[in-house]
Short mmCIF file of C-alpha atoms in Angstrom, two decimals:
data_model
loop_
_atom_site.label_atom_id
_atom_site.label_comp_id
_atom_site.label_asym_id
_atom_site.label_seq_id
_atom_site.Cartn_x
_atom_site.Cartn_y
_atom_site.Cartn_z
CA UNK N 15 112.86 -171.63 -100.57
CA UNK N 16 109.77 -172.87 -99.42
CA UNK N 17 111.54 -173.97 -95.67
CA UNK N 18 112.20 -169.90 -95.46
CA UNK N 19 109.24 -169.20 -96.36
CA UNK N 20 107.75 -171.15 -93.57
CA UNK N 21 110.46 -169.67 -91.24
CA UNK N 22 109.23 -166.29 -91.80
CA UNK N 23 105.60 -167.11 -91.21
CA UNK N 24 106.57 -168.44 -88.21
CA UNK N 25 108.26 -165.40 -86.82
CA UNK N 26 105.40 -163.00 -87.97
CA UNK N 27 103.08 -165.05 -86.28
CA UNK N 28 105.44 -164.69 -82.79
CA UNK N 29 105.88 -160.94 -83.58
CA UNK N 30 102.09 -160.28 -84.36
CA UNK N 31 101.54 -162.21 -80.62
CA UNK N 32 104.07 -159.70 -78.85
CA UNK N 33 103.06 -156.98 -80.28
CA UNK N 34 100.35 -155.06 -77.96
CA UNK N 35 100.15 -151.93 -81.42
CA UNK N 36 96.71 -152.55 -83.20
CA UNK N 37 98.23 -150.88 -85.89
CA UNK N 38 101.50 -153.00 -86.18
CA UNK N 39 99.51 -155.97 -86.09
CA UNK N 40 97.44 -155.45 -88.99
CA UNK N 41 100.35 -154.28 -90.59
CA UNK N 42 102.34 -157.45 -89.92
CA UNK N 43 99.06 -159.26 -91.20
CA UNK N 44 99.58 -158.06 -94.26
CA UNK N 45 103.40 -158.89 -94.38
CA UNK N 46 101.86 -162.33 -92.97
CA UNK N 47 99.32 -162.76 -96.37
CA UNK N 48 102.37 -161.62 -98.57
CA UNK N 49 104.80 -164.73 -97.31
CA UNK N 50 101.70 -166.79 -97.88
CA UNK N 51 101.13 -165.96 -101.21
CA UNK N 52 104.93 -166.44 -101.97
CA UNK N 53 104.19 -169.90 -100.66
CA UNK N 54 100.73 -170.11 -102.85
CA UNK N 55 102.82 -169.21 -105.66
CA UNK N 56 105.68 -172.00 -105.43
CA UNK N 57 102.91 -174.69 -104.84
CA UNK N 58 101.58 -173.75 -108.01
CA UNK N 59 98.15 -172.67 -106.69
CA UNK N 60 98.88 -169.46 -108.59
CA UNK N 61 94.83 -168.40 -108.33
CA UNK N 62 95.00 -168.78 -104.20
CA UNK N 63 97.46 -166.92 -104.60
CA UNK N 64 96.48 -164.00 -106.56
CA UNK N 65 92.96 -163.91 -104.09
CA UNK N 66 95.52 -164.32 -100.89
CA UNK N 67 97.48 -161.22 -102.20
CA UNK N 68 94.41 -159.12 -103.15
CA UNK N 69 92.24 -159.76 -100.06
CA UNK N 70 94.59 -160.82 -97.40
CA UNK N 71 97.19 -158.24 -98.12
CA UNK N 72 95.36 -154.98 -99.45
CA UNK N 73 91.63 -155.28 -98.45
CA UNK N 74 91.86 -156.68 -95.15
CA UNK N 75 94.65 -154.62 -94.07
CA UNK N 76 92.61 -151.85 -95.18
CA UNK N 77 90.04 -152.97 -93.15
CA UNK N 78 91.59 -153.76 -89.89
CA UNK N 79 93.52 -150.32 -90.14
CA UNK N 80 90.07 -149.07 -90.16
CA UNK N 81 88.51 -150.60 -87.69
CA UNK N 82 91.76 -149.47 -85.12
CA UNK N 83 91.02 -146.16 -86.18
CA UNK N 84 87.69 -146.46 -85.04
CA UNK N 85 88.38 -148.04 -81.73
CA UNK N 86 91.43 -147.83 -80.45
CA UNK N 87 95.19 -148.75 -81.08
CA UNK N 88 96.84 -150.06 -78.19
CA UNK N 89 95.40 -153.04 -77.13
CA UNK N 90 93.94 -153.32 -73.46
CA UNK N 91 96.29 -156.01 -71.45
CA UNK N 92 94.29 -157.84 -68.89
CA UNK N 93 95.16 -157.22 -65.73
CA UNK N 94 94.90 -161.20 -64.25
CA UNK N 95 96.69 -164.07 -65.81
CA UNK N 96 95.42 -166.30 -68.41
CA UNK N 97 95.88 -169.27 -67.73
CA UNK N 98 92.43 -171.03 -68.99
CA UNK N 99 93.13 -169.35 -72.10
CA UNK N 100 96.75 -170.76 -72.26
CA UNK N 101 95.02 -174.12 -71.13
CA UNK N 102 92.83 -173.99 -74.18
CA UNK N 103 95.60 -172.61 -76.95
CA UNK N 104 97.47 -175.39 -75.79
CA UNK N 105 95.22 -178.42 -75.75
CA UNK N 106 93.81 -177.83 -79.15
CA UNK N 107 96.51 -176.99 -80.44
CA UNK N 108 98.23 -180.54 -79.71
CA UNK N 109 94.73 -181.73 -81.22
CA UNK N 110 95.07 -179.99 -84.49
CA UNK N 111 99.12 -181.56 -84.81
CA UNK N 112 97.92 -184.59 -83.68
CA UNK N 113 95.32 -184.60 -86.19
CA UNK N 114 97.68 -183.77 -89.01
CA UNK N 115 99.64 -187.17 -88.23
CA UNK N 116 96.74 -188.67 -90.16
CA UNK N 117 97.43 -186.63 -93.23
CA UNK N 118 99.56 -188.17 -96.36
CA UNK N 119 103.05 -186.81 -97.21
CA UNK N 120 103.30 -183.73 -99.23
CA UNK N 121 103.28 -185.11 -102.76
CA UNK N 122 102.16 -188.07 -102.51
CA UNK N 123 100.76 -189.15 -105.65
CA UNK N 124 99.66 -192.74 -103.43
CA UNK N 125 97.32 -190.52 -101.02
CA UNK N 126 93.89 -191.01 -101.68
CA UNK N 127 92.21 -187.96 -103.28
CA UNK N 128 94.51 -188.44 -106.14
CA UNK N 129 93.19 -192.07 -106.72
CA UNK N 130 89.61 -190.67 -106.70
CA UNK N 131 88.46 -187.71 -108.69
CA UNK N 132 91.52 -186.53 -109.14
CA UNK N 133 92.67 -189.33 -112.10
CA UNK N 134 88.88 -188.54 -113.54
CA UNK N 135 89.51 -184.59 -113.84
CA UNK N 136 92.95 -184.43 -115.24
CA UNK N 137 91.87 -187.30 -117.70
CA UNK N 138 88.44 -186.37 -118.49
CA UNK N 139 88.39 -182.06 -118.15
CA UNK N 140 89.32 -181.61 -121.51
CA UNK N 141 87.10 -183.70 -123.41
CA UNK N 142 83.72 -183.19 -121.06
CA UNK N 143 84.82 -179.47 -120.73
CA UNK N 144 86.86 -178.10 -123.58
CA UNK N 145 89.31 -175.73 -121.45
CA UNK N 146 92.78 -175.54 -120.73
CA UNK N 147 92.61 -174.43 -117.04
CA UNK N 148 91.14 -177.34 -114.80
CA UNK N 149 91.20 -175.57 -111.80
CA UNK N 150 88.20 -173.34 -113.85
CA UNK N 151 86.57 -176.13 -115.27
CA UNK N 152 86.36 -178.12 -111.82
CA UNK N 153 85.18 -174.97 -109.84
CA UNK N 154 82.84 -173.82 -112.25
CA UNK N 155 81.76 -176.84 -113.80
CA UNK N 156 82.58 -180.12 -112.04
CA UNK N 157 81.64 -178.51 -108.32
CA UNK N 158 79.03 -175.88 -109.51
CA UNK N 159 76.82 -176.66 -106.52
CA UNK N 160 80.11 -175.86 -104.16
CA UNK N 161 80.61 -172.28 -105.94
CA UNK N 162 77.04 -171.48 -105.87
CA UNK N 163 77.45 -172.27 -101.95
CA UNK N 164 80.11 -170.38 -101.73
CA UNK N 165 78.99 -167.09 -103.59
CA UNK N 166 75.38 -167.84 -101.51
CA UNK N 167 77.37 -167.03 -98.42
CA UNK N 168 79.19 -163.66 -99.59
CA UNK N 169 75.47 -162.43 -100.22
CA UNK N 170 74.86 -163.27 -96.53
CA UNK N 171 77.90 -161.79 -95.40
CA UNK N 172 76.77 -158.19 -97.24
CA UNK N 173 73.06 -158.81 -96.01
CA UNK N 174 74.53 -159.62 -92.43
CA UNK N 175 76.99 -156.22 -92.56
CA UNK N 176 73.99 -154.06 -93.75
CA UNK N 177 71.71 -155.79 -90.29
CA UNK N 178 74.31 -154.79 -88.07
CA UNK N 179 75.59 -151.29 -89.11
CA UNK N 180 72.56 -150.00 -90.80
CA UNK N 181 71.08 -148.84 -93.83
CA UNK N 182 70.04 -144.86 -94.67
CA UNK N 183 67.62 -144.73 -97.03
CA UNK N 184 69.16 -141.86 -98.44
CA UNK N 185 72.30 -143.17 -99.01
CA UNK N 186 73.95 -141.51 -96.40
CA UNK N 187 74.07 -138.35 -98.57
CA UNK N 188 72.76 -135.81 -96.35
CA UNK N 189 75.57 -137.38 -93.60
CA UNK N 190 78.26 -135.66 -92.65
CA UNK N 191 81.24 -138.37 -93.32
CA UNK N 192 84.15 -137.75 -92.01
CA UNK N 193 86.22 -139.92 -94.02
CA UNK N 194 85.74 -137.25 -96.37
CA UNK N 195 88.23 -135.53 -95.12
CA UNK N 196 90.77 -138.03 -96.74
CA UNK N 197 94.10 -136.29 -95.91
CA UNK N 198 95.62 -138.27 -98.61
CA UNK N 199 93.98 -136.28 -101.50
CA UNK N 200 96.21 -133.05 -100.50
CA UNK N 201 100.15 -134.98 -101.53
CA UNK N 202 100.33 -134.58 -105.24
CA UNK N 203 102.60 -137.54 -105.93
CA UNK N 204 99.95 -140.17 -104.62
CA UNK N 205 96.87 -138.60 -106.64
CA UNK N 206 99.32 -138.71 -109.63
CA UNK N 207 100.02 -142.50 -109.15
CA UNK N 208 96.36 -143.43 -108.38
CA UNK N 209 94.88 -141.95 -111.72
CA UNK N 210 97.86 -143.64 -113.79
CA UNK N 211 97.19 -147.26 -111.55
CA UNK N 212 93.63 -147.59 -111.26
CA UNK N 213 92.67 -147.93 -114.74
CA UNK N 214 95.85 -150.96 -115.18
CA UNK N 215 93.86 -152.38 -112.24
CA UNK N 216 90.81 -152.31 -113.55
CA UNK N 217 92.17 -153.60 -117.02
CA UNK N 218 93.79 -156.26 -115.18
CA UNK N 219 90.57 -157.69 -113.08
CA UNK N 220 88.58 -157.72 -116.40
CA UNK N 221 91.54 -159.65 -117.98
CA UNK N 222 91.60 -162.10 -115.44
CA UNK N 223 87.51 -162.79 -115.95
CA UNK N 224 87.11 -163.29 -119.28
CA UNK N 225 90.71 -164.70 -119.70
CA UNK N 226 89.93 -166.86 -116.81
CA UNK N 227 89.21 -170.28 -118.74
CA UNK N 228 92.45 -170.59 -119.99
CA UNK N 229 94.69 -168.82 -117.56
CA UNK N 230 94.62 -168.18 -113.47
CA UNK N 231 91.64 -166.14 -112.40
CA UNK N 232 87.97 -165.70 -113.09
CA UNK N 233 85.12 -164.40 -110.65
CA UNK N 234 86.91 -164.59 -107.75
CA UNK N 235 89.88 -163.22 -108.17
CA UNK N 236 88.76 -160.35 -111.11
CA UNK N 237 85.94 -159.34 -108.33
CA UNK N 238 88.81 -158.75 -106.02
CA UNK N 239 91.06 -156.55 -108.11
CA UNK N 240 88.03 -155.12 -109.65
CA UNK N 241 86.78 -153.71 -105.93
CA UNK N 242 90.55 -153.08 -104.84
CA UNK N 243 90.74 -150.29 -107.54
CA UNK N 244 87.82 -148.40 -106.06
CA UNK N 245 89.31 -148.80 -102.64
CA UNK N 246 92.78 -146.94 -103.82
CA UNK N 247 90.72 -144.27 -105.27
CA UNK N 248 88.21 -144.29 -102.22
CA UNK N 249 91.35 -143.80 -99.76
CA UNK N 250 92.87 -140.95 -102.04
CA UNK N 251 90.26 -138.57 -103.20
CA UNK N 252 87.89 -139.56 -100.60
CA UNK N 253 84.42 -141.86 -99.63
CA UNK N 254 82.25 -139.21 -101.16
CA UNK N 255 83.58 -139.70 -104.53
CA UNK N 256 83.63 -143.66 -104.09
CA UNK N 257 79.95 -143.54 -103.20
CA UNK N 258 79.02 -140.94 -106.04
CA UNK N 259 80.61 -143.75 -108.12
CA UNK N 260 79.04 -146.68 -106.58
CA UNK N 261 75.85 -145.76 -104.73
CA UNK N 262 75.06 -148.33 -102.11
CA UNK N 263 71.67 -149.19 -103.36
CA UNK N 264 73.41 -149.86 -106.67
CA UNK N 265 75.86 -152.21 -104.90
CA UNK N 266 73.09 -154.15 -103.48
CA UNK N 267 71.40 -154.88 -106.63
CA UNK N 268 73.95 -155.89 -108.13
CA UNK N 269 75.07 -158.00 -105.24
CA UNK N 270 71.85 -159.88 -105.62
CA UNK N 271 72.19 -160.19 -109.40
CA UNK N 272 75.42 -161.64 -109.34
CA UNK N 273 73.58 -164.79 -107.12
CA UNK N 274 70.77 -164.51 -109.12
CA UNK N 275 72.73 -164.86 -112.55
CA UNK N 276 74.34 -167.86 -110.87
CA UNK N 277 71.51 -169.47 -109.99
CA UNK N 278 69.42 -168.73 -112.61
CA UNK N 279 71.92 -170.47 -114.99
CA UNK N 280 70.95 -173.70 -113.37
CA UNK N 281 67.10 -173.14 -114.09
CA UNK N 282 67.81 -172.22 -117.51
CA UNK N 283 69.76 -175.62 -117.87
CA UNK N 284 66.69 -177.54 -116.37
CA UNK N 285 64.20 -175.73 -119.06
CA UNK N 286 66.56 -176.81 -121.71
CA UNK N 287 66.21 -180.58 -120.92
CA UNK N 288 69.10 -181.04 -118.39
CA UNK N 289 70.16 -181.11 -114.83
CA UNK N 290 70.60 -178.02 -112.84
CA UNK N 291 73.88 -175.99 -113.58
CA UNK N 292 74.41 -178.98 -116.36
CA UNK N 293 75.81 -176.50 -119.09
CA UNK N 294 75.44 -179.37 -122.06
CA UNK N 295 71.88 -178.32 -122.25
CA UNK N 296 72.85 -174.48 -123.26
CA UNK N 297 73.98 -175.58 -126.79
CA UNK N 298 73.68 -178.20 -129.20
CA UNK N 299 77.23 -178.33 -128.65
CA UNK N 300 78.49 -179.71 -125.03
CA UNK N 301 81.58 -178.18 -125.53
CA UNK N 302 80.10 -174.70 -126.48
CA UNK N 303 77.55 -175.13 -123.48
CA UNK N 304 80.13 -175.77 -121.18
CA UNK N 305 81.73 -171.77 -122.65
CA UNK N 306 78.32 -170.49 -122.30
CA UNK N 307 77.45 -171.42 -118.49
CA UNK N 308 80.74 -171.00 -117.01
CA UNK N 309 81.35 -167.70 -118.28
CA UNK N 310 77.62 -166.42 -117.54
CA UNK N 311 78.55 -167.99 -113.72
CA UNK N 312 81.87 -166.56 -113.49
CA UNK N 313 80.55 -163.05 -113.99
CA UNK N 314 77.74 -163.93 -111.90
CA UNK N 315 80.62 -164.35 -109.39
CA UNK N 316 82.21 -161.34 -110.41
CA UNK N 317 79.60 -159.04 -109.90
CA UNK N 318 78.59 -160.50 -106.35
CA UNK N 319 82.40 -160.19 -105.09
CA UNK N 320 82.93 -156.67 -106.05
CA UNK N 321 79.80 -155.26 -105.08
CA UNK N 322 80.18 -157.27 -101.30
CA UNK N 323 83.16 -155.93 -100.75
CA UNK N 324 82.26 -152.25 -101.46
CA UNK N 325 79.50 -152.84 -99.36
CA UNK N 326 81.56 -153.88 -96.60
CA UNK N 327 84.35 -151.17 -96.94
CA UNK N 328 81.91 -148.02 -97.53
CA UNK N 329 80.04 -149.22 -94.52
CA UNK N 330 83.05 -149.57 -92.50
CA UNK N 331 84.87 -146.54 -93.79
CA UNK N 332 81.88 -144.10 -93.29
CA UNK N 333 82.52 -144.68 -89.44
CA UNK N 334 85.94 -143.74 -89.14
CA UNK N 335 86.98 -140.64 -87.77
CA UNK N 336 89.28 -138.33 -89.67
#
């Protein structure tokens, strides 16, 4: 199963490199992020997996099917022949399989991360952490400096999209946006299915953060369904409706409190007598500390991944033509 798998991502990739249709290639992109989350799946990473299919599937197809609209959807062939660029596809590409010589079997319980820290987390995690789902308790506890890192960056990413394509102070309410037009809103079947599926989604992404410890999910991945859920309504009934709903000045607050929450947990763990983001100090109980902190981080996460990617969509959407 897994050798099809691979098959099939090889033959998207060779279709999405013939194809010369904007829109077929972000299409195919999203057929691309499917396969791969198949493959998440059956390597038991089931919380890639989940993110893959939320993000690489639905919101960044949504995204690059925006962005054609906004350009242009046949692509401009150059007129000369590449061969530099040919030259360079080919030379690091023999670098990157040359480099993966180096690499240990699939499997291979000898290879050396799993005679580090592996042994130590599936040995240790349930006694210094007190949940069932490792992946959680290493992401949120063991490499809480890593997360903050990473959630740090999302925040840029928002900050950087709101540098580059502008901020109205009024919210962009006095705009004329043609995304309202959102032809979508006028076939009956699809508003039907929208107002019966966005609540399950939003049910769902809450789910997956507070059932997070124990199960796949948490920040990450609720943040992602969470947002996806105001993107099928935003592409149905239109962006004024989405933005009526989520006000971009309320996005970016809560943006920043999401990284703030995060952060702040650590302080709060220093004032209580222990390292920073060292969630023992939170409770006379480790155990209970450990509950505390990673679910006040996790929705720290949560609230920073939602309100980045509405930032990003509403921004990008409001320039798109009807």
């Amino acid at each position: 199963m897994t050798l099809c798998i691979l098959v099939f991502l090889l033959l998207t990739v060779i279709f999405i490199a013939q194809q010369n249709d904007l829109l077929a290639v972000s299409m195919l992109f999203g057929i691309y992020s499917l396969l791969l989350a198949t493959l998440f799946v059956l390597m038991d990473a089931a919380d890639v997996a989940m993110t893959e299919t939320v993000i690489g599937a639905g919101v960044s197809s949504v995204l690059l099917i925006a962005a054609v609209a906004a350009t242009t959807r046949k692509e401009l062939c150059s007129k000369g022949r590449p061969v530099l660029a040919l030259l360079v596809v080919f030379f690091v590409g023999a670098a990157m399989l040359y480099g993966t010589m180096e690499l240990p079997l699939y499997g291979d319980v000898t290879a050396m991360p799993h005679q580090h820290v592996a042994p130590r987390y599936i040995a240790d995690s349930p006694s210094e952490i007190g949940i069932s789902n490792m992946v959680s308790s290493i992401l949120a506890s063991y490499r809480g400096y890593d997360t903050l890192g990473e959630i740090t960056v999302i925040f840029c990413a928002a900050v950087g999209v709101l540098l580059l394509l502008g901020y109205h102070g009024d919210d962009g309410k006095n705009l004329e946006e043609p995304g309202d037009v959102a032809p979508l809103k006028f076939h009956m079947i699809l508003r039907v299915i929208v107002k019966l599926m966005t609540p399950i989604i939003l049910m769902f992404g809450f789910y997956i953060q507070f059932h997070g410890e124990i199960s796949p999910g948490g920040g990450f991945q609720a943040g992602a369904l969470i947002a996806s859920a105001f993107f099928l309504h935003a592409l149905v009934f239109g962006l004024k409706k989405a933005r009526a709903v989520t006000p971009p000045i309320f996005l970016q607050i809560t943006a920043a409190t999401g990284v703030l929450v995060f952060a702040g947990t650590g302080i709060v763990c220093q004032l209580m007598g222990g390292d920073y983001l060292d969630y023992n100090a939170l409770h006379s109980n480790a155990i209970t500390g450990q509950h505390i902190g990673i679910w006040l981080i996790e929705l720290g996460v949560c609230l920073t991944v939602v309100s980045v990617m509405l930032i990003l969509f509403l921004n990008f959407a409001r320039r798109v033509g009807p």
